[in-house]
mmCIF file of C-alpha atoms in Angstrom:
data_model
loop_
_atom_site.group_PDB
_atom_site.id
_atom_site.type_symbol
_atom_site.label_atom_id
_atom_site.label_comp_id
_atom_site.label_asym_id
_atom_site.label_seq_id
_atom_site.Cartn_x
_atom_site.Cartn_y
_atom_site.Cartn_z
ATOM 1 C CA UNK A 1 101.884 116.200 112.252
ATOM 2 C CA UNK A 2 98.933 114.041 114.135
ATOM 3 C CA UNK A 3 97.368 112.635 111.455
ATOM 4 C CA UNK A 4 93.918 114.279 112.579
ATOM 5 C CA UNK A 5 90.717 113.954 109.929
ATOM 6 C CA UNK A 6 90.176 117.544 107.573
ATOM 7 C CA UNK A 7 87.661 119.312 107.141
ATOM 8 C CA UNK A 8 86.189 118.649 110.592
ATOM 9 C CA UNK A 9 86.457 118.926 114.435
ATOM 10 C CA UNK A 10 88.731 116.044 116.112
ATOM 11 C CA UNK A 11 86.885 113.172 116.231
ATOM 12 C CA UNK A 12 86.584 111.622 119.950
ATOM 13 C CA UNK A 13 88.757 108.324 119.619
ATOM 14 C CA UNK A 14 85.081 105.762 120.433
ATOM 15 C CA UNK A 15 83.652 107.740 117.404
ATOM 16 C CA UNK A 16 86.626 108.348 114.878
ATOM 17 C CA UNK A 17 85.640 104.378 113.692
ATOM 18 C CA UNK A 18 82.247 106.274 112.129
ATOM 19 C CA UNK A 19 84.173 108.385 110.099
ATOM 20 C CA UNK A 20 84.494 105.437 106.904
ATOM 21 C CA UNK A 21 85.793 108.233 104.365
ATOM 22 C CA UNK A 22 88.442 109.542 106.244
ATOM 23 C CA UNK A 23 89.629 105.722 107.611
ATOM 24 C CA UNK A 24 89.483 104.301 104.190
ATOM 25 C CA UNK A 25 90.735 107.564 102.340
ATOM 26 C CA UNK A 26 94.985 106.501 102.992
ATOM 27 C CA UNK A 27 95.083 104.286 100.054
ATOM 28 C CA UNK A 28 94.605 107.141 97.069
ATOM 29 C CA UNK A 29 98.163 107.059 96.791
ATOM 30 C CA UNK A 30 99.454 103.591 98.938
ATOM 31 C CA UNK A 31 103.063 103.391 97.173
ATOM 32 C CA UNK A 32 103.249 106.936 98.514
ATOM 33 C CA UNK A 33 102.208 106.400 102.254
ATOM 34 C CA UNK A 34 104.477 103.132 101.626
ATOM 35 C CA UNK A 35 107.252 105.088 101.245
ATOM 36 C CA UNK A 36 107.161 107.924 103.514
ATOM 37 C CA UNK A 37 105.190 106.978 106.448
ATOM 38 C CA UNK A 38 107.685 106.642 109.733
ATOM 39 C CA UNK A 39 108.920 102.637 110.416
ATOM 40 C CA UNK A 40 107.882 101.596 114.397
ATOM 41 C CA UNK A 41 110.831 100.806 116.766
ATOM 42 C CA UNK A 42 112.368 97.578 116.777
ATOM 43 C CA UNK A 43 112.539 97.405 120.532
ATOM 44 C CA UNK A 44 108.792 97.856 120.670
ATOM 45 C CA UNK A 45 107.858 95.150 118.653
ATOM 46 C CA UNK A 46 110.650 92.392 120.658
ATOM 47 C CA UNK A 47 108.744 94.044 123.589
ATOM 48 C CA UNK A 48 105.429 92.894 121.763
ATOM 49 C CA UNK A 49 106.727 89.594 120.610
ATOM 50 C CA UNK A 50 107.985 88.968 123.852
ATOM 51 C CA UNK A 51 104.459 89.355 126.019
ATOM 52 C CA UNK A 52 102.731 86.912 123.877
ATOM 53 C CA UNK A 53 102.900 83.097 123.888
ATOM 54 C CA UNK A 54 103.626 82.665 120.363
ATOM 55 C CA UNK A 55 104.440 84.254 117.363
ATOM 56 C CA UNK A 56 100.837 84.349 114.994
ATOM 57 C CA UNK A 57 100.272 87.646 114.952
ATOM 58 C CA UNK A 58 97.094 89.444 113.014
ATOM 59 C CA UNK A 59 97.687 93.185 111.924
ATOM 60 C CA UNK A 60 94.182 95.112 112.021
ATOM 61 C CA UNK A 61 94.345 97.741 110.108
ATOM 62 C CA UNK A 62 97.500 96.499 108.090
ATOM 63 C CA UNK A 63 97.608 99.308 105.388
ATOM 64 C CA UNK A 64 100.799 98.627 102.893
ATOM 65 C CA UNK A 65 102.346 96.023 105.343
ATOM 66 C CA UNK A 66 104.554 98.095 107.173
ATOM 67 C CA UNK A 67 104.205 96.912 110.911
ATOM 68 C CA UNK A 68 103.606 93.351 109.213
ATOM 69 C CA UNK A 69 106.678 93.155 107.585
ATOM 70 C CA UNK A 70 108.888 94.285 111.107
ATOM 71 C CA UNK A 71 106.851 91.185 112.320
ATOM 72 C CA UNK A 72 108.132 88.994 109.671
ATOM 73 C CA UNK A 73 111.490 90.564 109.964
ATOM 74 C CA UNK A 74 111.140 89.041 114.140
ATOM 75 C CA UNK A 75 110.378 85.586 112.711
ATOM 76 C CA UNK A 76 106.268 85.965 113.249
ATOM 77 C CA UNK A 77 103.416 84.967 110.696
ATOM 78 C CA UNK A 78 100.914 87.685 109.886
ATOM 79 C CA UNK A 79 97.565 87.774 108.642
ATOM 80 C CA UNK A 80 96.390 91.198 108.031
ATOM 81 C CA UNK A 81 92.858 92.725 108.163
ATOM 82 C CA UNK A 82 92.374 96.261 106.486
ATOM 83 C CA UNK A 83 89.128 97.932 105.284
ATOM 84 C CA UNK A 84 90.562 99.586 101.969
ATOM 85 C CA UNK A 85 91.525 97.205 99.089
ATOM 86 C CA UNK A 86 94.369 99.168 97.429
ATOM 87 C CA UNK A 87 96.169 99.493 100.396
ATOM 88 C CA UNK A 88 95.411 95.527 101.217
ATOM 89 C CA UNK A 89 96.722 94.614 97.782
ATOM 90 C CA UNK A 90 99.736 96.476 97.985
ATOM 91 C CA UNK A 91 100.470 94.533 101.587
ATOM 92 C CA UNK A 92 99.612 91.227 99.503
ATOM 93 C CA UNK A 93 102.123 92.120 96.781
ATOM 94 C CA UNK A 94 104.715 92.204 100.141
ATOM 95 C CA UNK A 95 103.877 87.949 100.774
ATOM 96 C CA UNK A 96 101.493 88.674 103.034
ATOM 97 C CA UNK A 97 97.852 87.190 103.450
ATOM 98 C CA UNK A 98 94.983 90.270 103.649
ATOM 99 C CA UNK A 99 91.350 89.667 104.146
ATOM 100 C CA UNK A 100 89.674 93.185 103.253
ATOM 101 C CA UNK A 101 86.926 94.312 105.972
ATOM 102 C CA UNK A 102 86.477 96.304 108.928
ATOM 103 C CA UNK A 103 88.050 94.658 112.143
ATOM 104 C CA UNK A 104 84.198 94.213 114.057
ATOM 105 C CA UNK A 105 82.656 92.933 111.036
ATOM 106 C CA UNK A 106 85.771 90.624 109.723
ATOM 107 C CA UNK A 107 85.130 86.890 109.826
ATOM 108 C CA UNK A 108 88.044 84.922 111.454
ATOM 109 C CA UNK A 109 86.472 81.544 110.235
ATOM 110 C CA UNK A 110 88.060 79.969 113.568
ATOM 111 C CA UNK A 111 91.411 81.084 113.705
ATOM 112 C CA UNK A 112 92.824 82.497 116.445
ATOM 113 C CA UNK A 113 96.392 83.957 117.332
ATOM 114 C CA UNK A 114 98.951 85.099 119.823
ATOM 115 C CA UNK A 115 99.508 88.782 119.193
ATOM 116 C CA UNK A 116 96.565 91.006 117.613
ATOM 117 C CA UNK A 117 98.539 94.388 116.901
ATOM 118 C CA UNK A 118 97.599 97.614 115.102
ATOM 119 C CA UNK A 119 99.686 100.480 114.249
ATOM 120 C CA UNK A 120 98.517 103.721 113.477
ATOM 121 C CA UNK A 121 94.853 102.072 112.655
ATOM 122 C CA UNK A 122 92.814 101.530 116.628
ATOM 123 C CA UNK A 123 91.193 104.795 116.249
ATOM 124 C CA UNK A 124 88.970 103.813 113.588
ATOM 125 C CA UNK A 125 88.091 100.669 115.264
ATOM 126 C CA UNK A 126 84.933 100.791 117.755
ATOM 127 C CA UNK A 127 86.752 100.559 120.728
ATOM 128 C CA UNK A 128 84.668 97.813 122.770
ATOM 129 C CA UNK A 129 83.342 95.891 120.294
ATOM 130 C CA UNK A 130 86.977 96.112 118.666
ATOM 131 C CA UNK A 131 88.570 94.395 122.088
ATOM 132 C CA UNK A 132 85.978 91.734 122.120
ATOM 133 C CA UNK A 133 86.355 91.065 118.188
ATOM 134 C CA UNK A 134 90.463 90.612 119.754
ATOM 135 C CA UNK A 135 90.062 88.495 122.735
ATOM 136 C CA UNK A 136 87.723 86.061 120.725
ATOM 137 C CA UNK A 137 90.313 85.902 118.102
ATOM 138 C CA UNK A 138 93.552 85.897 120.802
ATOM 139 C CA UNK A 139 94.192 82.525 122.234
ATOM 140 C CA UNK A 140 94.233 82.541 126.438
ATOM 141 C CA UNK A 141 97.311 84.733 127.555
ATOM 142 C CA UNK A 142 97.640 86.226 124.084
ATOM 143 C CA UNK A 143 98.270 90.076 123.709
ATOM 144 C CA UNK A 144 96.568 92.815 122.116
ATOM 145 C CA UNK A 145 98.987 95.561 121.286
ATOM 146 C CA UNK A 146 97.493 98.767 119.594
ATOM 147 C CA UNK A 147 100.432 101.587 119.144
ATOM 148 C CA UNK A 148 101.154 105.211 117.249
ATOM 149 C CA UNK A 149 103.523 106.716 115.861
ATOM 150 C CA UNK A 150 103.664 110.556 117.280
ATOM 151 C CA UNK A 151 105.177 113.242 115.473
ATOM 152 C CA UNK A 152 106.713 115.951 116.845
ATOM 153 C CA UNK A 153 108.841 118.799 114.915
ATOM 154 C CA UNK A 154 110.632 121.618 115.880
ATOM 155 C CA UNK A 155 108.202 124.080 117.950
ATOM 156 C CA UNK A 156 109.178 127.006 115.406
ATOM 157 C CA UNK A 157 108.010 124.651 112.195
ATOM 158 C CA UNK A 158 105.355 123.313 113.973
ATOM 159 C CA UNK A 159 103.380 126.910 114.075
ATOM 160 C CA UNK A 160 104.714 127.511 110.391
ATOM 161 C CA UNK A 161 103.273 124.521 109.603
ATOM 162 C CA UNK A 162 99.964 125.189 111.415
ATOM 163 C CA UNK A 163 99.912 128.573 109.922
ATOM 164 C CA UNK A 164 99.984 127.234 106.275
ATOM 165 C CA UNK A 165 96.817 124.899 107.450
ATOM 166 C CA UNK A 166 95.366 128.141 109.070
ATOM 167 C CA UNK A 167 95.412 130.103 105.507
ATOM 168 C CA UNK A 168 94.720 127.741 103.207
ATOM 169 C CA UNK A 169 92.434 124.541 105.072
ATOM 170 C CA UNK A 170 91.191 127.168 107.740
ATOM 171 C CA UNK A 171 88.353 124.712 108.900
ATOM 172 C CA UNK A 172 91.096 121.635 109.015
ATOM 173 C CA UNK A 173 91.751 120.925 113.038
ATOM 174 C CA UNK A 174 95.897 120.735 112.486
ATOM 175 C CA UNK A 175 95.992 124.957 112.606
ATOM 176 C CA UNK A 176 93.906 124.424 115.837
ATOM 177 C CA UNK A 177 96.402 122.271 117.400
ATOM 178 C CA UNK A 178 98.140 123.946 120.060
ATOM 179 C CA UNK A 179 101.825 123.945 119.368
ATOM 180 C CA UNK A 180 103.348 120.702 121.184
ATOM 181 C CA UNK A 181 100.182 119.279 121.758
ATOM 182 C CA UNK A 182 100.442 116.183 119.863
ATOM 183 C CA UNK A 183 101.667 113.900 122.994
ATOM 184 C CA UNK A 184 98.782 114.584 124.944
ATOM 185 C CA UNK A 185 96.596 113.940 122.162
ATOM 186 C CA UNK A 186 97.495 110.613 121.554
ATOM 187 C CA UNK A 187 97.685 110.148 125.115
ATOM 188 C CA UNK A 188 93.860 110.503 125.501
ATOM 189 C CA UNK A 189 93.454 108.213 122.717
ATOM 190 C CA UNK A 190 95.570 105.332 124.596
ATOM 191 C CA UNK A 191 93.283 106.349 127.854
ATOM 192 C CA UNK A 192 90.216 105.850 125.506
ATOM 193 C CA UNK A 193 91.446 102.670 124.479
ATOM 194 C CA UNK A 194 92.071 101.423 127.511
ATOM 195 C CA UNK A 195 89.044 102.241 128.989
ATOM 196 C CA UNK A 196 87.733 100.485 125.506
ATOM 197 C CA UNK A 197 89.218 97.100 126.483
ATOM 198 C CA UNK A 198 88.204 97.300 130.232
ATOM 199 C CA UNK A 199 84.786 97.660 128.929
ATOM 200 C CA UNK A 200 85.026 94.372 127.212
ATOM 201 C CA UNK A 201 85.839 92.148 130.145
ATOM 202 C CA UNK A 202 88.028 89.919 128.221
ATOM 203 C CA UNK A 203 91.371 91.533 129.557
ATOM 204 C CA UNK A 204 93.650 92.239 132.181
ATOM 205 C CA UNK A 205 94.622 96.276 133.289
ATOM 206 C CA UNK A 206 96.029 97.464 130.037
ATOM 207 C CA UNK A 207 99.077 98.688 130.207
ATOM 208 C CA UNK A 208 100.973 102.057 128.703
ATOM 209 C CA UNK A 209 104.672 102.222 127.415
ATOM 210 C CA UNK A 210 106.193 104.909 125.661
ATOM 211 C CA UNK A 211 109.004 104.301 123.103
ATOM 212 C CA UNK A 212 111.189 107.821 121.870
ATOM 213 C CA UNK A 213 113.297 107.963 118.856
ATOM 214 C CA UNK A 214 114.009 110.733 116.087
ATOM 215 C CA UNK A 215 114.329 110.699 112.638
ATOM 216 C CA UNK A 216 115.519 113.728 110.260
ATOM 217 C CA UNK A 217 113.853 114.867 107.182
ATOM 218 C CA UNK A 218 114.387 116.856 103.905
ATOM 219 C CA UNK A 219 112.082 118.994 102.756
ATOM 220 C CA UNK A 220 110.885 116.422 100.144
ATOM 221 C CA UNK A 221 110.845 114.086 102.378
ATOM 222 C CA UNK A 222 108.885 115.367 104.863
ATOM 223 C CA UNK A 223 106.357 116.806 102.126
ATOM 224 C CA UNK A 224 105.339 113.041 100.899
ATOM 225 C CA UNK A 225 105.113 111.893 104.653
ATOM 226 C CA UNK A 226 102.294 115.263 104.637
ATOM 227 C CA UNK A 227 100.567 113.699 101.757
ATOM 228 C CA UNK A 228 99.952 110.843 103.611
ATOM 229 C CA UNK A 229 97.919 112.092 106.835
ATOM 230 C CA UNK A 230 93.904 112.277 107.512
ATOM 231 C CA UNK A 231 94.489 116.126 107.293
ATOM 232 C CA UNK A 232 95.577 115.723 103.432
ATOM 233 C CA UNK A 233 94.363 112.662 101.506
ATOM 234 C CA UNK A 234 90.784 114.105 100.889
ATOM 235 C CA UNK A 235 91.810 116.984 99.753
ATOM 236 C CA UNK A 236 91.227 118.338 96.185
ATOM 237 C CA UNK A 237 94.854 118.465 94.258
ATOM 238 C CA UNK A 238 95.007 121.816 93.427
ATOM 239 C CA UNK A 239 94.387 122.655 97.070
ATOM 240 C CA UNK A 240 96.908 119.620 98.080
ATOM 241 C CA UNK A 241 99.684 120.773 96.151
ATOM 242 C CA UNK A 242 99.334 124.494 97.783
ATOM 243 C CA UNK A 243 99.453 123.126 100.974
ATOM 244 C CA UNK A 244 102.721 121.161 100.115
ATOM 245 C CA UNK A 245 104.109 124.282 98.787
ATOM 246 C CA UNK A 246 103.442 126.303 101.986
ATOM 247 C CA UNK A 247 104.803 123.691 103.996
ATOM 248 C CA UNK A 248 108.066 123.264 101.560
ATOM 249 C CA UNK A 249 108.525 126.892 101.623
ATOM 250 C CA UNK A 250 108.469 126.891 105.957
ATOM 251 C CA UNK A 251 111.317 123.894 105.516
ATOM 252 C CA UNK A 252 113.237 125.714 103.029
ATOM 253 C CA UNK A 253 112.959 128.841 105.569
ATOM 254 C CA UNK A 254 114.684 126.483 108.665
ATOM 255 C CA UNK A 255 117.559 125.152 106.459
ATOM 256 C CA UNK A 256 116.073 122.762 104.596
ATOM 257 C CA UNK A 257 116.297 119.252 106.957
ATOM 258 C CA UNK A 258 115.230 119.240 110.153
ATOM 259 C CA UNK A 259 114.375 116.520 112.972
ATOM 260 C CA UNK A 260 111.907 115.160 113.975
ATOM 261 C CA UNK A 261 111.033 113.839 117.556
ATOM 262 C CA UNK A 262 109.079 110.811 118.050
ATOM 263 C CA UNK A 263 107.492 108.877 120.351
ATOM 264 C CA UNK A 264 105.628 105.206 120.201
ATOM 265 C CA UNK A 265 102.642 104.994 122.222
ATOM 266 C CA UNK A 266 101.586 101.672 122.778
ATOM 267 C CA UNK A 267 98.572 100.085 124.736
ATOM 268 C CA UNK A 268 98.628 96.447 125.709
ATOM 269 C CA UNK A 269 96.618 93.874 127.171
ATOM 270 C CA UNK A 270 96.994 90.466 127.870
ATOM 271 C CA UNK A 271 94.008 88.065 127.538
ATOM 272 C CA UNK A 272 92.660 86.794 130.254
ATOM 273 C CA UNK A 273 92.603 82.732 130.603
ATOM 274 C CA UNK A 274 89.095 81.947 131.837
#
């Protein structure tokens, strides 16, 4: 399910970072989006690790920790930025160091690093002033590395889901989605971000690389990962746990598991050296 914002059109990617409610709204239930939100692939961050000159790496938009601690797993040190403090203080219970701000606004106090990576979070960074807050942070020939996770069910439980959205959230985008849409989607968003750090001057041509993997679900599984999204945390519980019933009833209608296709899509740019 794209994890598009509720309760409102889809945001163009250079103005989803205005949206502060929705960007900050993840961390109502962080031990929850902890546990159920999708791990990146491990050959995507070697590929990461390996197009920088070092291994300090700063997370923007670090959530609970969970692309920070598949750094630390490679052997890097992270320092995490992230706007909302529960999530930020669930990363710090993980070992690792948080500073709690917006990425444009965040003070690096001199430091500067090798990688600056964000999963799942670019989008609600300005896009511009985002890659100039990264290459004055990046040292010269370090690598900024935004990446998603993209979700993609079965076709058939796709439009059940979207149909439960459509009934009970009718003015939430995800029953306006057309069914197997989601690629393309976050394909605009890694155009918009590239255009984004072109704008800034500090880079070289950003580059595009897909990663595809799978992952299956059970219904309760897949039900906590939905309570994690842009198109549920804001909404009201009553409402919330209708929605998860809909959706659990569509699973229980296909079997009860089910797989899930996914795909990485990753943006990178190297810093340029004078």
């Amino acid at each position: 399910m794209p994890t598009i914002p509720s309760g409102q059109p889809p945001l163009p990617q250079q103005e989803s970072h205005r949206a502060r409610e929705i960007a900050e709204s993840f961390g109502v239930d962080a031990e929850r989006y902890d546990r159920s939100r999708p791990r990146y692939p491990e050959a995507m961050v070697q590929a990461i690790i390996a197009a920088g000159p070092g291994r300090d790496v700063l997370d923007v938009g670090i959530g609970t920790g969970i692309v920070a601690r598949q750094f630390h797993a490679a052997g890097c040190h992270v320092v995490g930025v992230e706007p909302d403090e529960r999530m930020a203080e669930f990363a710090r219970r993980g070992g690792t160091e948080v500073e709690v701000s917006t990425f444009e606004t965040w003070d690096p106090a001199g430091r500067t690093f090798d990688l600056v990576v964000a999963g799942q979070a670019w989008h609600w960074v300005d896009t511009v002033a985002g890659a100039a807050k990264a290459a004055e942070v990046l040292r010269p020939g370090g690598v900024l590395a935004p990446f998603w996770n993209v979700s993609q069910p079965p076709p058939e439980l796709e439009r059940a889901f979207a149909d439960v959205f459509r009934r009970l959230v009718p003015d939430s985008p995800v029953g306006r989605i057309p069914t197997g849409s989601a690629l393309q989607l976050y394909a605009s968003m890694c155009d918009k971000t590239s255009d984004g750090i072109r704008q800034s001057g500090a880079f070289g041509e950003p580059q595009q690389q897909q990663f595809q993997w799978e992952q299956q679900y059970t219904r309760d599984e897949w039900l906590e990962y939905s309570a994690t999204t842009g198109a549920t945390t804001r909404l009201p519980q009553p409402l919330l746990d209708q929605v998860l019933a809909g959706l659990g009833t569509a699973i229980d209608a296909a079997g009860g598991t089910f797989t899930v296709q996914y795909t990485a899509a990753m943006v990178t740019a190297v810093r340029k050296i004078s």
